[in-house]
PDB file of C-alpha atoms in Angstrom:
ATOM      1  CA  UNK A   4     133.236 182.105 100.467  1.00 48.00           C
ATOM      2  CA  UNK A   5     133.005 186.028 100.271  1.00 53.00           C
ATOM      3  CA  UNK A   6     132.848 187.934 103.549  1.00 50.00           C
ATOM      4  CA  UNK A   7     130.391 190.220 104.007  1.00 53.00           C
ATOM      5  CA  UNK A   8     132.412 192.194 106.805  1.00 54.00           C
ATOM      6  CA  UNK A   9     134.056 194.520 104.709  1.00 65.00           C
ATOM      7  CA  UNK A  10     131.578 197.587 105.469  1.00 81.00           C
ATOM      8  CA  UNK A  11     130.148 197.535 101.627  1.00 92.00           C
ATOM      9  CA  UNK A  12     126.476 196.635 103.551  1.00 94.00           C
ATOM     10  CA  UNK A  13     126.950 199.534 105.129  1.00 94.00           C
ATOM     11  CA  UNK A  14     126.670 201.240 102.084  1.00 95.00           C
ATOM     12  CA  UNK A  15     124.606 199.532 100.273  1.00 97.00           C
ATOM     13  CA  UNK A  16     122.097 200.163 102.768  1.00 97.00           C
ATOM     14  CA  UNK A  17     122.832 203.689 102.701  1.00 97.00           C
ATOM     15  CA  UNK A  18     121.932 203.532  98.843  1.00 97.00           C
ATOM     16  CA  UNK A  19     119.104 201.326  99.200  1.00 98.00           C
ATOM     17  CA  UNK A  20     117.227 204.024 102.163  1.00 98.00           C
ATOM     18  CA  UNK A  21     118.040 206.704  99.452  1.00 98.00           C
ATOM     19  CA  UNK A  22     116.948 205.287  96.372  1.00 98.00           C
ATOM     20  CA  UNK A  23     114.892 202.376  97.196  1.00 98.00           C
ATOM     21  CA  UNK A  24     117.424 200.277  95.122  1.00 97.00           C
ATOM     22  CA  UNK A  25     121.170 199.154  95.120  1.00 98.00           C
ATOM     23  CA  UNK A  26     123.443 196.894  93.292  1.00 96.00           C
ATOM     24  CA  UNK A  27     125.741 194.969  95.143  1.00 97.00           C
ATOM     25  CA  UNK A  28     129.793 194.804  94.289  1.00 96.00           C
ATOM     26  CA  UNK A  29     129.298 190.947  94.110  1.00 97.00           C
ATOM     27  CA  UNK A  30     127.821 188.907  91.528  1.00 97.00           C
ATOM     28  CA  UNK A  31     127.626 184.852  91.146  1.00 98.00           C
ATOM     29  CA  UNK A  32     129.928 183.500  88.745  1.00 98.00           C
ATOM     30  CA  UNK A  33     129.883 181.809  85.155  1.00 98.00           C
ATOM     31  CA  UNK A  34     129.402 178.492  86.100  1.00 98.00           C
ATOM     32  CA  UNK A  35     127.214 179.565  88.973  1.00 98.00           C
ATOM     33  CA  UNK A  36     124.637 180.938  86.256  1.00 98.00           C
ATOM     34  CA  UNK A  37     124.760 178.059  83.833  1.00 98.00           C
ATOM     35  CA  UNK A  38     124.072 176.082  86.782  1.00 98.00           C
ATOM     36  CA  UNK A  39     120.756 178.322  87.326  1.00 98.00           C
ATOM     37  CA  UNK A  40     120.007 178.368  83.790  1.00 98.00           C
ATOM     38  CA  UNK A  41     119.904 175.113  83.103  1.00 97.00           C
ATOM     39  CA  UNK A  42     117.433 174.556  85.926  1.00 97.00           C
ATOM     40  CA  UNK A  43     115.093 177.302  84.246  1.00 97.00           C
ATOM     41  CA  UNK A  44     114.756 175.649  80.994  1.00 96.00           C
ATOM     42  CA  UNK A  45     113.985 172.042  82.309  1.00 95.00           C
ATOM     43  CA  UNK A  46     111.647 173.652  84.493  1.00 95.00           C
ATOM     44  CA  UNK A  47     110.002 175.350  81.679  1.00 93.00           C
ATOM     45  CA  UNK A  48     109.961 172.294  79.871  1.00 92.00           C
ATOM     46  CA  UNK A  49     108.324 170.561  82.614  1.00 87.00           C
ATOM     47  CA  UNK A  50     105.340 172.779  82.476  1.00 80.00           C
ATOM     48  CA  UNK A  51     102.854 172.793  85.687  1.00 88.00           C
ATOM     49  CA  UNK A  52     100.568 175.098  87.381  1.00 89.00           C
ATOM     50  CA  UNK A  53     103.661 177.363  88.970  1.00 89.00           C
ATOM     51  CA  UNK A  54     104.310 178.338  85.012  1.00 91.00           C
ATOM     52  CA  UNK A  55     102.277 181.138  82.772  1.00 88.00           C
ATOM     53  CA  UNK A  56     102.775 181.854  79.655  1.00 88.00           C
ATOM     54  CA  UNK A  57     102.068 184.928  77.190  1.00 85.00           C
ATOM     55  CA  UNK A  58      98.923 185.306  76.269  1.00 82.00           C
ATOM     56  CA  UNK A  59      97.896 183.388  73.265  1.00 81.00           C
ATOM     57  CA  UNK A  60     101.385 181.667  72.999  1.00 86.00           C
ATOM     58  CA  UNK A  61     103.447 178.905  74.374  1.00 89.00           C
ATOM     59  CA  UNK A  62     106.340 181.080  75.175  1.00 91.00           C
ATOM     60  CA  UNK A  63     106.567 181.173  79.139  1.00 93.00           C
ATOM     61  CA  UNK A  64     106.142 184.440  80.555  1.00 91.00           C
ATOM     62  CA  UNK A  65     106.975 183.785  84.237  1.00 93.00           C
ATOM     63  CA  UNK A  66     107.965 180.647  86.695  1.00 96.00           C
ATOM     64  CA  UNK A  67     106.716 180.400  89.973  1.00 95.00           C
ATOM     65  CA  UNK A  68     108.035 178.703  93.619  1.00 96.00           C
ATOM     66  CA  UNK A  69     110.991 176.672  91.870  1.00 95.00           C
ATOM     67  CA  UNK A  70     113.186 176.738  95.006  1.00 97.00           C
ATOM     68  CA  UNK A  71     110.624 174.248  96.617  1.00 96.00           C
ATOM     69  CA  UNK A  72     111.198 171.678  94.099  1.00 95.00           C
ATOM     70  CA  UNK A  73     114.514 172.506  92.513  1.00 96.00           C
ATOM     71  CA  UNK A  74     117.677 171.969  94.242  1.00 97.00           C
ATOM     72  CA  UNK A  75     119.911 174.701  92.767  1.00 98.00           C
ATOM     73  CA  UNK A  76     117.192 177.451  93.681  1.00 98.00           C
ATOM     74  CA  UNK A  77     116.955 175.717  97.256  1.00 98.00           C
ATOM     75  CA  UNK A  78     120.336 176.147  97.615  1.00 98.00           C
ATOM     76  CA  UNK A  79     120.195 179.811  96.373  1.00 98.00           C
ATOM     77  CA  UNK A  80     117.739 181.214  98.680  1.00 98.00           C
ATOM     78  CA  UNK A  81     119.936 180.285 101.604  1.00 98.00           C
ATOM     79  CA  UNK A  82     122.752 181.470  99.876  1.00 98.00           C
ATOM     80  CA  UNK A  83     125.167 183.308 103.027  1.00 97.00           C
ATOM     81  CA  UNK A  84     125.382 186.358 101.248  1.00 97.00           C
ATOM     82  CA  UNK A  85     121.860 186.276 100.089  1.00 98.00           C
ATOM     83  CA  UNK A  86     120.640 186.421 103.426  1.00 97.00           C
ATOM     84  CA  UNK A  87     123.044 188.573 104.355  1.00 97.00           C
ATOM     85  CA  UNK A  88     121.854 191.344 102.371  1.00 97.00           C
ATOM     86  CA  UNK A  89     118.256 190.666 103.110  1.00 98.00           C
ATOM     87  CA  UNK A  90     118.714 190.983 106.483  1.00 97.00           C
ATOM     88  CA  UNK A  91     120.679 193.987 106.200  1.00 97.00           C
ATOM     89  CA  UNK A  92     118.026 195.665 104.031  1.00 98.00           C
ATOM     90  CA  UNK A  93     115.117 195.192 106.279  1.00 98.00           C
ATOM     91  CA  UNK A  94     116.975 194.696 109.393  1.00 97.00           C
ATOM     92  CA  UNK A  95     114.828 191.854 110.652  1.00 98.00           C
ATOM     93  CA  UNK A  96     115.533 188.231 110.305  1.00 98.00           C
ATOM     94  CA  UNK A  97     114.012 186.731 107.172  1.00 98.00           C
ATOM     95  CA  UNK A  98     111.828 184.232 104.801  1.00 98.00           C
ATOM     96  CA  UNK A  99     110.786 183.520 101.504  1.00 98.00           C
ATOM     97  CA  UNK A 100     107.729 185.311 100.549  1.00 98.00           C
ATOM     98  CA  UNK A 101     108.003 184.790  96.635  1.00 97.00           C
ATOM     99  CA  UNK A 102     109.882 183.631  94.093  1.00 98.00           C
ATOM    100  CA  UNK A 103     110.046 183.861  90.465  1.00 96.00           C
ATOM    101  CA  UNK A 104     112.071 184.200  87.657  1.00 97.00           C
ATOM    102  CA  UNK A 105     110.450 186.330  85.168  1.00 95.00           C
ATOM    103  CA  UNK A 106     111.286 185.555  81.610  1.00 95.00           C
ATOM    104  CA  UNK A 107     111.090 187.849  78.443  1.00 94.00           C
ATOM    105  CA  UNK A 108     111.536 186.171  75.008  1.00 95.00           C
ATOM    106  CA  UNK A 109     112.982 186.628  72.259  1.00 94.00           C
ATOM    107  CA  UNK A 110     111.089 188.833  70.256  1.00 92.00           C
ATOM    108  CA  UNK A 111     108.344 187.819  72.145  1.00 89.00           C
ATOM    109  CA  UNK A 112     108.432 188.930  75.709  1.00 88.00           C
ATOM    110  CA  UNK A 113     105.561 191.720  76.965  1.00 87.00           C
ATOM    111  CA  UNK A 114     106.209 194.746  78.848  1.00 87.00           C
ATOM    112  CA  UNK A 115     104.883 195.069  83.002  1.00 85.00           C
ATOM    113  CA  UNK A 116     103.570 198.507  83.612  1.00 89.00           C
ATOM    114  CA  UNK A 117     104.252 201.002  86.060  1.00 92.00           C
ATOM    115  CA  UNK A 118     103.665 199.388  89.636  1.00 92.00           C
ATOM    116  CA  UNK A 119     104.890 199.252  93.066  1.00 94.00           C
ATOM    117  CA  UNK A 120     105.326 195.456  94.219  1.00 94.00           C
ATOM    118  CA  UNK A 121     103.512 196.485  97.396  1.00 95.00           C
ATOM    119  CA  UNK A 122     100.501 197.566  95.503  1.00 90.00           C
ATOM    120  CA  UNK A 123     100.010 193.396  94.477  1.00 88.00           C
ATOM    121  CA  UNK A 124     101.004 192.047  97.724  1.00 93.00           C
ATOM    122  CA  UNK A 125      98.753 194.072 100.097  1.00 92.00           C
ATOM    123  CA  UNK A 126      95.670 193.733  97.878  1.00 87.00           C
ATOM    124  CA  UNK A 127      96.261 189.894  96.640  1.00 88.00           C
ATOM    125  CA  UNK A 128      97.617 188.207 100.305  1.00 92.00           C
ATOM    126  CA  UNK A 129      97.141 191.281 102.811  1.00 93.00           C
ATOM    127  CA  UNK A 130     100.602 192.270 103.133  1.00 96.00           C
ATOM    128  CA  UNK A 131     100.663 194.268 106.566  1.00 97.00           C
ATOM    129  CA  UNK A 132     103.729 196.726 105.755  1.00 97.00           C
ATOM    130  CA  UNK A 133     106.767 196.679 102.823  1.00 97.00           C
ATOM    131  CA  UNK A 134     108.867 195.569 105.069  1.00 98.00           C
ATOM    132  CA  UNK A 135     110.045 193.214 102.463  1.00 98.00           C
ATOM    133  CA  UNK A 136     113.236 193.327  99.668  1.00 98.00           C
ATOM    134  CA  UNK A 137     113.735 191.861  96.511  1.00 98.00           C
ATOM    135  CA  UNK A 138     116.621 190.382  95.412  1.00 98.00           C
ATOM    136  CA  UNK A 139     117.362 190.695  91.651  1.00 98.00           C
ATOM    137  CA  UNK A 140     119.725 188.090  89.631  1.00 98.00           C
ATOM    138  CA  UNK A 141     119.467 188.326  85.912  1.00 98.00           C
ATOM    139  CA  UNK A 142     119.948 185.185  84.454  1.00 98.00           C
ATOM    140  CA  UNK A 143     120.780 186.506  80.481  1.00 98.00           C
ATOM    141  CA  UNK A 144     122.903 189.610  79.623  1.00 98.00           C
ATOM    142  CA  UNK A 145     120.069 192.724  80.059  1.00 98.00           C
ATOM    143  CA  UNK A 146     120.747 195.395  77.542  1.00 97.00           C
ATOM    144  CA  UNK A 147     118.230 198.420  76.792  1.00 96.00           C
ATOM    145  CA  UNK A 148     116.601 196.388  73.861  1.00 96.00           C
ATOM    146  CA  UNK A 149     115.085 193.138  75.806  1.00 97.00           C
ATOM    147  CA  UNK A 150     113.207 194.377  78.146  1.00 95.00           C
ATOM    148  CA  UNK A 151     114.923 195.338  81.236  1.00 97.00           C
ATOM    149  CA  UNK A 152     113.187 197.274  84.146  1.00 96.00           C
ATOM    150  CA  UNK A 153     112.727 200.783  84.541  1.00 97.00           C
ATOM    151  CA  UNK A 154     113.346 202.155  87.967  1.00 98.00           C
ATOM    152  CA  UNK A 155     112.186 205.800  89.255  1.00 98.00           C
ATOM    153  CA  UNK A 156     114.922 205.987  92.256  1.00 98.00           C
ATOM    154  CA  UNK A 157     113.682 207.735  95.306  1.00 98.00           C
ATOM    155  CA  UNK A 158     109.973 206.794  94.526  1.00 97.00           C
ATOM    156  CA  UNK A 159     109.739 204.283  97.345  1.00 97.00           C
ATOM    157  CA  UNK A 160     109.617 208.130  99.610  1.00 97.00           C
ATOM    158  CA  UNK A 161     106.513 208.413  98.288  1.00 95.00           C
ATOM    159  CA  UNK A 162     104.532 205.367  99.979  1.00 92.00           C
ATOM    160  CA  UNK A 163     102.620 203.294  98.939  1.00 90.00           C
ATOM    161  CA  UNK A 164     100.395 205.025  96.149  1.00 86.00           C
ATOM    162  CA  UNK A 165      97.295 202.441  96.902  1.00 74.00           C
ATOM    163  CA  UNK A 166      96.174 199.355  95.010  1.00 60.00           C
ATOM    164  CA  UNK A 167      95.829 200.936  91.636  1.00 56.00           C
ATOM    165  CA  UNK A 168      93.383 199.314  88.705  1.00 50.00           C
ATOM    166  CA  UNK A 169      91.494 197.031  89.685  1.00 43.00           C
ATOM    167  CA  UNK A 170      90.097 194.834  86.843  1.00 42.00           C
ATOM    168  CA  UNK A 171      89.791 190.854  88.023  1.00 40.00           C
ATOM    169  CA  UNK A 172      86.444 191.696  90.195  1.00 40.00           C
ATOM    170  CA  UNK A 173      85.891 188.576  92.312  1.00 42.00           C
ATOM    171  CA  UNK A 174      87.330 186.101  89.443  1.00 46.00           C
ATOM    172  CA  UNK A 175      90.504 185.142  91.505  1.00 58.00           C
ATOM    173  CA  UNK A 176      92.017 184.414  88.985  1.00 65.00           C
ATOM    174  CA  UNK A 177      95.368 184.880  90.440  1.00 59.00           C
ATOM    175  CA  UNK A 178      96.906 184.807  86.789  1.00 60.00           C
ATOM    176  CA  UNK A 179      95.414 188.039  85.719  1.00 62.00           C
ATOM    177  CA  UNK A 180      98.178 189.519  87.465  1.00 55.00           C
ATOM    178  CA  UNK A 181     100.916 187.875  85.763  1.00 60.00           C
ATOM    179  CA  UNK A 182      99.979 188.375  82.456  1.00 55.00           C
ATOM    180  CA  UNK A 183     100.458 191.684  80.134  1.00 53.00           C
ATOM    181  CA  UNK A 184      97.602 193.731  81.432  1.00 58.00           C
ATOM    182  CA  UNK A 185      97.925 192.830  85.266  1.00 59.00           C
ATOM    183  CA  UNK A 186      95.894 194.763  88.377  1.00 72.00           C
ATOM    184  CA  UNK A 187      96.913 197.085  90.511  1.00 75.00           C
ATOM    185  CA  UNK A 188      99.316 198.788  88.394  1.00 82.00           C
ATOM    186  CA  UNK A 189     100.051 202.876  87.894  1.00 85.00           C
ATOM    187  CA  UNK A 190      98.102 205.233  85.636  1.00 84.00           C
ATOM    188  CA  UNK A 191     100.953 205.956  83.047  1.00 87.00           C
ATOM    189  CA  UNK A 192     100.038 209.542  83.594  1.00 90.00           C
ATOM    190  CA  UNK A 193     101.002 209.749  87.843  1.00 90.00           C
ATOM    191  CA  UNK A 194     104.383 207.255  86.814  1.00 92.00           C
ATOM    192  CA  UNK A 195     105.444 210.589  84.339  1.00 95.00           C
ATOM    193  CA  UNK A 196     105.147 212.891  87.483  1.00 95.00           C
ATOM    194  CA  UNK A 197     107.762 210.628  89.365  1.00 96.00           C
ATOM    195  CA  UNK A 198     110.262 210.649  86.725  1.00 97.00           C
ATOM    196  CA  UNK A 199     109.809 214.572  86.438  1.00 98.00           C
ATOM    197  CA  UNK A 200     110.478 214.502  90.357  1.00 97.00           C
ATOM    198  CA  UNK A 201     112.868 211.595  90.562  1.00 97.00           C
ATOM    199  CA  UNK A 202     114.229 210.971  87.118  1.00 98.00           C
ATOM    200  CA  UNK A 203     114.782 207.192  85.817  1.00 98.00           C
ATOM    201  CA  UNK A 204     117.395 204.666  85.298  1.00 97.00           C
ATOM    202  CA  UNK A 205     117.791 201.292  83.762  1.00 96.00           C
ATOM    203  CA  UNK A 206     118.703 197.964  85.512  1.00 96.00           C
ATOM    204  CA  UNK A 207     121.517 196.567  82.549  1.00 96.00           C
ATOM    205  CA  UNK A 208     124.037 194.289  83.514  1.00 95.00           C
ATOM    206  CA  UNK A 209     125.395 191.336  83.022  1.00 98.00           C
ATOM    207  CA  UNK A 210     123.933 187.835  84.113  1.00 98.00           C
ATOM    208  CA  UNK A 211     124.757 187.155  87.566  1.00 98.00           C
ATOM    209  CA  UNK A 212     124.685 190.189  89.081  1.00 98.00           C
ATOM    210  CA  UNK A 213     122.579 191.404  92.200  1.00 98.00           C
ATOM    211  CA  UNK A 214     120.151 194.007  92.841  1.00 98.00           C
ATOM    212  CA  UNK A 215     117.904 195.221  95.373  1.00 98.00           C
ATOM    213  CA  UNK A 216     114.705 196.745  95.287  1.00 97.00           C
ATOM    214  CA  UNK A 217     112.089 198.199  97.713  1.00 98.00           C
ATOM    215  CA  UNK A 218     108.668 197.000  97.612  1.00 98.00           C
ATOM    216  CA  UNK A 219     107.186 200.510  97.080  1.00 97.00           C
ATOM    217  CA  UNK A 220     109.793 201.431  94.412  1.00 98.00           C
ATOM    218  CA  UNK A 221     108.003 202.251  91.019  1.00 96.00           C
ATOM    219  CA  UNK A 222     108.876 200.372  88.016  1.00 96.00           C
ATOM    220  CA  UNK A 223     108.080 198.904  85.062  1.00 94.00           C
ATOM    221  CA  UNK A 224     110.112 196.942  81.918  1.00 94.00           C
ATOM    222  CA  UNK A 225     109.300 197.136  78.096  1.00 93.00           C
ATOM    223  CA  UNK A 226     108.445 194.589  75.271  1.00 94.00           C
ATOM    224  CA  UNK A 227     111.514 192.714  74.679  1.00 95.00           C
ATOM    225  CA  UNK A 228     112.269 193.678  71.007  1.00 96.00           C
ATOM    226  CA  UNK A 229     115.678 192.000  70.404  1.00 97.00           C
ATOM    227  CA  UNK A 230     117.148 188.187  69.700  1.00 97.00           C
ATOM    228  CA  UNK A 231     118.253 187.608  73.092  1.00 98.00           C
ATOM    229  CA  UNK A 232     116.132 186.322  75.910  1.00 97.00           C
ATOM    230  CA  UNK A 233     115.997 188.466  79.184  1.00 97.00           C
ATOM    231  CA  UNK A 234     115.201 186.034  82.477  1.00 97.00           C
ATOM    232  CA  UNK A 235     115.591 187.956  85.859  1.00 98.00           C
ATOM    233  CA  UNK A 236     115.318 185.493  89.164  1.00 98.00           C
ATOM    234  CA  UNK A 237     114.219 187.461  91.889  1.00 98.00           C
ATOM    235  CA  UNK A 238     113.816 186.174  95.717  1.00 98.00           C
ATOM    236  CA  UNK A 239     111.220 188.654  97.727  1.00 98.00           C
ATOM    237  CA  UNK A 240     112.241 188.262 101.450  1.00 98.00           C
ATOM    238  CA  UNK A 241     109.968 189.068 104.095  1.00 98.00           C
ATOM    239  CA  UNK A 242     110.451 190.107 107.303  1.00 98.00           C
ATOM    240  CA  UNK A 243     109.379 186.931 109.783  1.00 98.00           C
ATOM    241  CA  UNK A 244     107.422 189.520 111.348  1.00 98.00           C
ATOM    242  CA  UNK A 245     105.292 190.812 108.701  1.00 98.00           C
ATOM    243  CA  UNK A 246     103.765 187.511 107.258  1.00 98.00           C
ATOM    244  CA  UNK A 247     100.535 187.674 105.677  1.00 96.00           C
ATOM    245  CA  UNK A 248      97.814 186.406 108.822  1.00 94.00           C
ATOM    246  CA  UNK A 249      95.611 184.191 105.591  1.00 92.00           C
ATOM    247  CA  UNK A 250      97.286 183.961 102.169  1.00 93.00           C
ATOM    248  CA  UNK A 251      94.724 182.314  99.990  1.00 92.00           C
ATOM    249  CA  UNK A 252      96.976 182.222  96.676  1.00 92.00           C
ATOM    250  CA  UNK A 253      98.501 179.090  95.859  1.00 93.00           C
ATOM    251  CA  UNK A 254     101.993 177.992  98.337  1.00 95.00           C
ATOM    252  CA  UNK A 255     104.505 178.370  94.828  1.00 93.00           C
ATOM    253  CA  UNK A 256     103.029 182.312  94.601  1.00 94.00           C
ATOM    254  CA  UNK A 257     102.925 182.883  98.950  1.00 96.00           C
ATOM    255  CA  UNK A 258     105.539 181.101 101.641  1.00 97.00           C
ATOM    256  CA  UNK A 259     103.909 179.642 103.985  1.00 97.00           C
ATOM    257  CA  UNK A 260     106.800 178.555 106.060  1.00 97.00           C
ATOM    258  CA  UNK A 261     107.363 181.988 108.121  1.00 98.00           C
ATOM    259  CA  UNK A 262     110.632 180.674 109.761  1.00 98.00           C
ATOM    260  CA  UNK A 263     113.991 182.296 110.047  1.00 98.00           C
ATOM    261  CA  UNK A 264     115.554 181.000 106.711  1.00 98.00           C
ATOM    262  CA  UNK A 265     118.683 179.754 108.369  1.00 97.00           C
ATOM    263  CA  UNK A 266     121.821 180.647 105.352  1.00 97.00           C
ATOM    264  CA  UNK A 267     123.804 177.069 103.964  1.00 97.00           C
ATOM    265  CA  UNK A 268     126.784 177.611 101.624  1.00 96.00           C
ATOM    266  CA  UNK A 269     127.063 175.210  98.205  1.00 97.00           C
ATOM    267  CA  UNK A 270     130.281 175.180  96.249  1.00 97.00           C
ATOM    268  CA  UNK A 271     128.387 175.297  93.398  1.00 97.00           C
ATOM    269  CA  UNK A 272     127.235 178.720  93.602  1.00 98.00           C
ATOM    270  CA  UNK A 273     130.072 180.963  94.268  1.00 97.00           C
ATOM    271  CA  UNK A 274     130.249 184.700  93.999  1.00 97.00           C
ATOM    272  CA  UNK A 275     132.987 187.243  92.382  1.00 96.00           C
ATOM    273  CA  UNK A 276     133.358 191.254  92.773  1.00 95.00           C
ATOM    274  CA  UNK A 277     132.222 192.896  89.670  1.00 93.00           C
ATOM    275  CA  UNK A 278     135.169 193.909  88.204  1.00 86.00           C
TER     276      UNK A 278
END
C-alpha cells in the first residue's frame, strides 16, 4: 500500500490552491490499468442509458456512473489514496458526485470547449459552492495529438464566470451537455483573455497517472486527430456538505448517496511513484 504520510499532500495542496490543478507523484500501475480498461470496453459494449455517443455515430463519446455497477470502478472510488487526496483538496470528508470516463476516438473523438465544471453543476443540479475536486486517471497514453485537455492554471482565482450559453431551453435533455456543442460553456473570446493573463498547459502523460482539478478551473480538449484512443476516468468528489438539496438528473450523472465514502484497499489496484 503507498503511504500518504510523506508530506507530498502537503504540497500538492499547495499547487492545487495556486493553480487550481496538480499531478500527484503516484500513479496506478500496468496491470492496475488493464484491469480498468478492460472494464471500459465491456461496458461500452454493453450499451445503456449511462452511455452517449458522438453525434451521428456509434463511437461512444462518454460513460456514465460505472462504479455503481462495475466492480473494478467500485473498488477505485474508495481507493485509500484516492480519498486521501480528495479529502486533502477540499478539506472536508467526501462522496461521489460524478463519474465518468470520457472517451475520444480514434480519429473520431470531438473537442469540449472552454468551460468551468462549476458552470454545469450549479445550473444542471444546483450545486451550492465548488467545493468539489476532480480526480483525473487517463486510461490511454495522452499525447498533444488525441485530444488531451487544455488547462489555463490560476483561472479557478477568477470564480466562477456564471453559467455561460445557454441553448437546451426547457428540453432537459440532459444529453445536450455531453455532446460536441454542450451549454454553459465559455465564449472562445473571454477563454483568450485568461491565457493572456494565466498562460496554458497541457495535461500529457501516461495512462495511469493522477490529476487534480478545481471545479472553476477553465479548460477545454481538442478533436482527437491521431490513431490512438484517448479515455480519461475522472471521479468528481464532493464535499458531504455541499450536496445538491434536489438533483433531478438521472442517479449514474448525480450521487445520491451523500455519505462519507469510507476508503477499502484491493490488491488489484496498486499504485507506483512516477519515475
Amino acid at each position: 500500500m503507498i503511504e500518504t504520510d510523506d508530506g507530498h499532500l502537503a504540497e500538492l495542496i499547495a499547487e492545487y490552491e495556486e493553480n487550481g490543478w496538480c499531478h500527484s507523484p503516484f500513479r496506478f500501475t500496468g496491470p492496475a490499468v488493464s484491469l480498468l480498461r478492460d472494464s471500459l470496453d465491456a461496458i461500452c459494449r454493453r450499451g445503456g442509458p449511462e452511455v452517449v455517443h458522438e453525434p451521428d455515430s456509434t463511437a461512444v463519446r462518454a460513460v456514465h456512473g460505472c462504479h455503481e455497477f462495475d466492480e473494478a470502478y467500485a473498488a477505485l472510488v474508495r481507493h485509500p489514496y484516492l480519498l486521501a487526496l480528495a479529502e486533502a483538496l477540499t478539506g472536508t470528508p467526501v462522496y461521489v458526485y460524478q463519474f465518468k470516463v470520457n472517451l475520444k476516438q480514434a480519429r473520431e473523438g470531438q473537442a469540449w470547449p472552454w468551460h468551468q465544471d462549476f458552470a454545469f453543476w450549479n445550473a444542471e443540479d444546483g450545486l451550492p459552492t465548488p467545493a468539489a475536486v476532480t480526480l483525473a486517471v487517463p486510461l490511454d497514453d495522452v499525447h498533444e495529438g488525441n485530444g488531451p485537455l487544455m488547462l489555463i492554471p490560476g483561472s479557478h482565482h477568477v470564480g466562477y464566470l456564471g453559467p455561460g450559453k445557454i441553448t437546451r431551453g426547457d428540453s432537459g435533455d440532459w444529453r445536450k451537455n455531453f455532446a460536441a456543442d454542450p451549454e454553459h460553456v465559455m465564449d472562445d473570446a473571454r477563454a483568450q483573455e485568461l491565457i493572456g493573463t494565466f498562460g496554458s498547459t497541457r495535461a500529457t502523460g501516461p495512462a495511469g497517472t493522477i490529476q487534480a482539478f478545481h471545479p472553476n478551473i477553465v479548460h477545454s480538449s481538442s478533436d482527437n486527430t491521431s490513431p490512438d484512443r484517448r479515455a480519461l476516468l475522472m471521479v468528481s468528489y464532493n464535499s458531504i456538505d455541499n450536496a445538491p438539496p434536489h438533483p433531478t438528473r438521472p442517479e449514474f450523472l448525480v450521487g445520491r448517496n451523500t455519505d462519507q465514502l469510507k476508503p477499502r484497499w484491493d490488491d488489484h489496484l496498486p499504485l507506483e511513484r512516477v519515475p
